Amino acid sequence: MIDLIRQVSAALLMFSASALAHNPICECKAIDAGQIKCTGGFSDGSGAPGVTLDVIGYDETILVPGRLGADSTLTFKKPDTEFYVLFDVGPGHVVEIDQADIQAP
């Protein structure tokens, strides 16, 4: 019985570790007063080249449609209106960053 519990526990740990290994992460920083650079990837350290990263106004208008480059980054001109960044890896795997949470230079 104890061996069965150990085997089940080991299997649960293995599955929970794999579920956590690929969470999307995104960070945005102002590189000067007018430009913002966002870097996207996954919690296992892998990059996300080609993944959608859009800059969206509070009225839901897409201000800057984008995709991460080969280096998993996107640099864009800071919009003149209120906005947030949407890093969209797929259904249920999105990261939103509000303009207020973007680090100043």
mmCIF file of C-alpha atoms in Angstrom:
data_model
loop_
_atom_site.group_PDB
_atom_site.id
_atom_site.type_symbol
_atom_site.label_atom_id
_atom_site.label_comp_id
_atom_site.label_asym_id
_atom_site.label_seq_id
_atom_site.Cartn_x
_atom_site.Cartn_y
_atom_site.Cartn_z
ATOM 1 C CA MET A 1 0.000 0.000 0.000
ATOM 2 C CA ILE A 2 2.791 2.433 0.884
ATOM 3 C CA ASP A 3 4.531 1.642 -2.419
ATOM 4 C CA LEU A 4 1.331 2.452 -4.296
ATOM 5 C CA ILE A 5 1.034 5.798 -2.503
ATOM 6 C CA ARG A 6 4.655 6.608 -3.369
ATOM 7 C CA GLN A 7 4.101 5.731 -7.028
ATOM 8 C CA VAL A 8 0.944 7.824 -7.250
ATOM 9 C CA SER A 9 2.654 10.737 -5.467
ATOM 10 C CA ALA A 10 5.629 10.558 -7.840
ATOM 11 C CA ALA A 11 3.313 10.533 -10.860
ATOM 12 C CA LEU A 12 1.350 13.530 -9.559
ATOM 13 C CA LEU A 13 4.548 15.483 -8.949
ATOM 14 C CA MET A 14 5.784 14.670 -12.439
ATOM 15 C CA PHE A 15 2.534 15.841 -14.064
ATOM 16 C CA SER A 16 2.286 19.006 -11.966
ATOM 17 C CA ALA A 17 5.900 19.924 -12.815
ATOM 18 C CA SER A 18 5.202 19.554 -16.536
ATOM 19 C CA ALA A 19 2.052 21.624 -16.247
ATOM 20 C CA LEU A 20 4.023 24.450 -14.659
ATOM 21 C CA ALA A 21 6.979 24.209 -17.034
ATOM 22 C CA HIS A 22 5.417 26.138 -19.889
ATOM 23 C CA ASN A 23 3.600 29.094 -18.385
ATOM 24 C CA PRO A 24 3.864 32.229 -20.519
ATOM 25 C CA ILE A 25 5.833 35.143 -19.096
ATOM 26 C CA CYS A 26 6.208 38.655 -20.427
ATOM 27 C CA GLU A 27 8.069 41.732 -19.239
ATOM 28 C CA CYS A 28 7.901 45.254 -20.640
ATOM 29 C CA LYS A 29 10.270 48.127 -19.910
ATOM 30 C CA ALA A 30 10.435 51.686 -21.165
ATOM 31 C CA ILE A 31 13.815 52.073 -22.865
ATOM 32 C CA ASP A 32 13.375 55.849 -23.111
ATOM 33 C CA ALA A 33 10.505 58.341 -22.854
ATOM 34 C CA GLY A 34 8.962 57.237 -26.144
ATOM 35 C CA GLN A 35 9.830 53.548 -26.665
ATOM 36 C CA ILE A 36 8.878 50.342 -24.888
ATOM 37 C CA LYS A 37 10.532 46.950 -25.252
ATOM 38 C CA CYS A 38 8.663 43.767 -24.333
ATOM 39 C CA THR A 39 10.230 40.342 -23.974
ATOM 40 C CA GLY A 40 8.109 37.203 -23.992
ATOM 41 C CA GLY A 41 8.844 33.578 -23.289
ATOM 42 C CA PHE A 42 7.989 30.659 -21.077
ATOM 43 C CA SER A 43 8.696 29.796 -17.470
ATOM 44 C CA ASP A 44 11.008 26.972 -18.542
ATOM 45 C CA GLY A 45 13.367 29.589 -20.021
ATOM 46 C CA SER A 46 12.467 29.069 -23.668
ATOM 47 C CA GLY A 47 11.754 32.014 -25.951
ATOM 48 C CA ALA A 48 8.630 32.747 -27.944
ATOM 49 C CA PRO A 49 9.639 34.031 -31.386
ATOM 50 C CA GLY A 50 6.656 34.666 -33.636
ATOM 51 C CA VAL A 51 4.112 34.734 -30.813
ATOM 52 C CA THR A 52 1.469 37.485 -30.885
ATOM 53 C CA LEU A 53 2.060 40.541 -28.726
ATOM 54 C CA ASP A 54 -0.456 43.334 -29.312
ATOM 55 C CA VAL A 55 -0.689 46.796 -27.786
ATOM 56 C CA ILE A 56 -4.358 47.526 -27.130
ATOM 57 C CA GLY A 57 -6.136 50.735 -26.125
ATOM 58 C CA TYR A 58 -8.577 50.785 -23.241
ATOM 59 C CA ASP A 59 -11.334 51.035 -25.864
ATOM 60 C CA GLU A 60 -10.140 47.613 -27.186
ATOM 61 C CA THR A 61 -8.643 49.098 -30.372
ATOM 62 C CA ILE A 62 -5.445 47.354 -31.444
ATOM 63 C CA LEU A 63 -2.907 50.180 -31.470
ATOM 64 C CA VAL A 64 0.154 48.127 -32.400
ATOM 65 C CA PRO A 65 -0.408 44.646 -33.852
ATOM 66 C CA GLY A 66 2.768 42.687 -33.387
ATOM 67 C CA ARG A 67 4.677 39.452 -33.152
ATOM 68 C CA LEU A 68 7.822 38.788 -31.187
ATOM 69 C CA GLY A 69 10.994 38.764 -33.268
ATOM 70 C CA ALA A 70 13.632 36.042 -33.442
ATOM 71 C CA ASP A 71 15.020 37.300 -30.116
ATOM 72 C CA SER A 72 11.535 37.051 -28.509
ATOM 73 C CA THR A 73 11.241 40.849 -28.189
ATOM 74 C CA LEU A 74 9.121 43.614 -29.658
ATOM 75 C CA THR A 75 9.969 47.313 -29.397
ATOM 76 C CA PHE A 76 7.262 49.863 -30.133
ATOM 77 C CA LYS A 77 6.543 53.577 -29.851
ATOM 78 C CA LYS A 78 4.658 54.378 -26.656
ATOM 79 C CA PRO A 79 1.052 55.213 -27.603
ATOM 80 C CA ASP A 80 -0.359 58.633 -26.742
ATOM 81 C CA THR A 81 -3.450 57.004 -25.238
ATOM 82 C CA GLU A 82 -3.969 54.586 -22.322
ATOM 83 C CA PHE A 83 -3.065 51.017 -23.241
ATOM 84 C CA TYR A 84 -2.132 47.536 -22.167
ATOM 85 C CA VAL A 85 0.032 44.833 -23.712
ATOM 86 C CA LEU A 86 -1.471 41.431 -24.527
ATOM 87 C CA PHE A 87 0.953 38.504 -24.921
ATOM 88 C CA ASP A 88 -1.199 35.746 -26.445
ATOM 89 C CA VAL A 89 0.321 32.268 -26.617
ATOM 90 C CA GLY A 90 -3.024 30.547 -27.195
ATOM 91 C CA PRO A 91 -6.352 29.785 -25.524
ATOM 92 C CA GLY A 92 -6.029 30.216 -21.777
ATOM 93 C CA HIS A 93 -2.383 31.267 -22.035
ATOM 94 C CA VAL A 94 -2.288 35.052 -22.102
ATOM 95 C CA VAL A 95 -0.430 37.689 -20.125
ATOM 96 C CA GLU A 96 -1.753 41.245 -19.833
ATOM 97 C CA ILE A 97 0.473 44.120 -18.751
ATOM 98 C CA ASP A 98 -1.165 47.458 -18.020
ATOM 99 C CA GLN A 99 0.713 50.632 -18.948
ATOM 100 C CA ALA A 100 0.925 51.517 -15.236
ATOM 101 C CA ASP A 101 2.959 48.338 -14.641
ATOM 102 C CA ILE A 102 5.617 49.084 -17.264
ATOM 103 C CA GLN A 103 8.954 49.928 -15.673
ATOM 104 C CA ALA A 104 10.327 53.412 -16.329
ATOM 105 C CA PRO A 105 13.816 53.824 -17.856
#
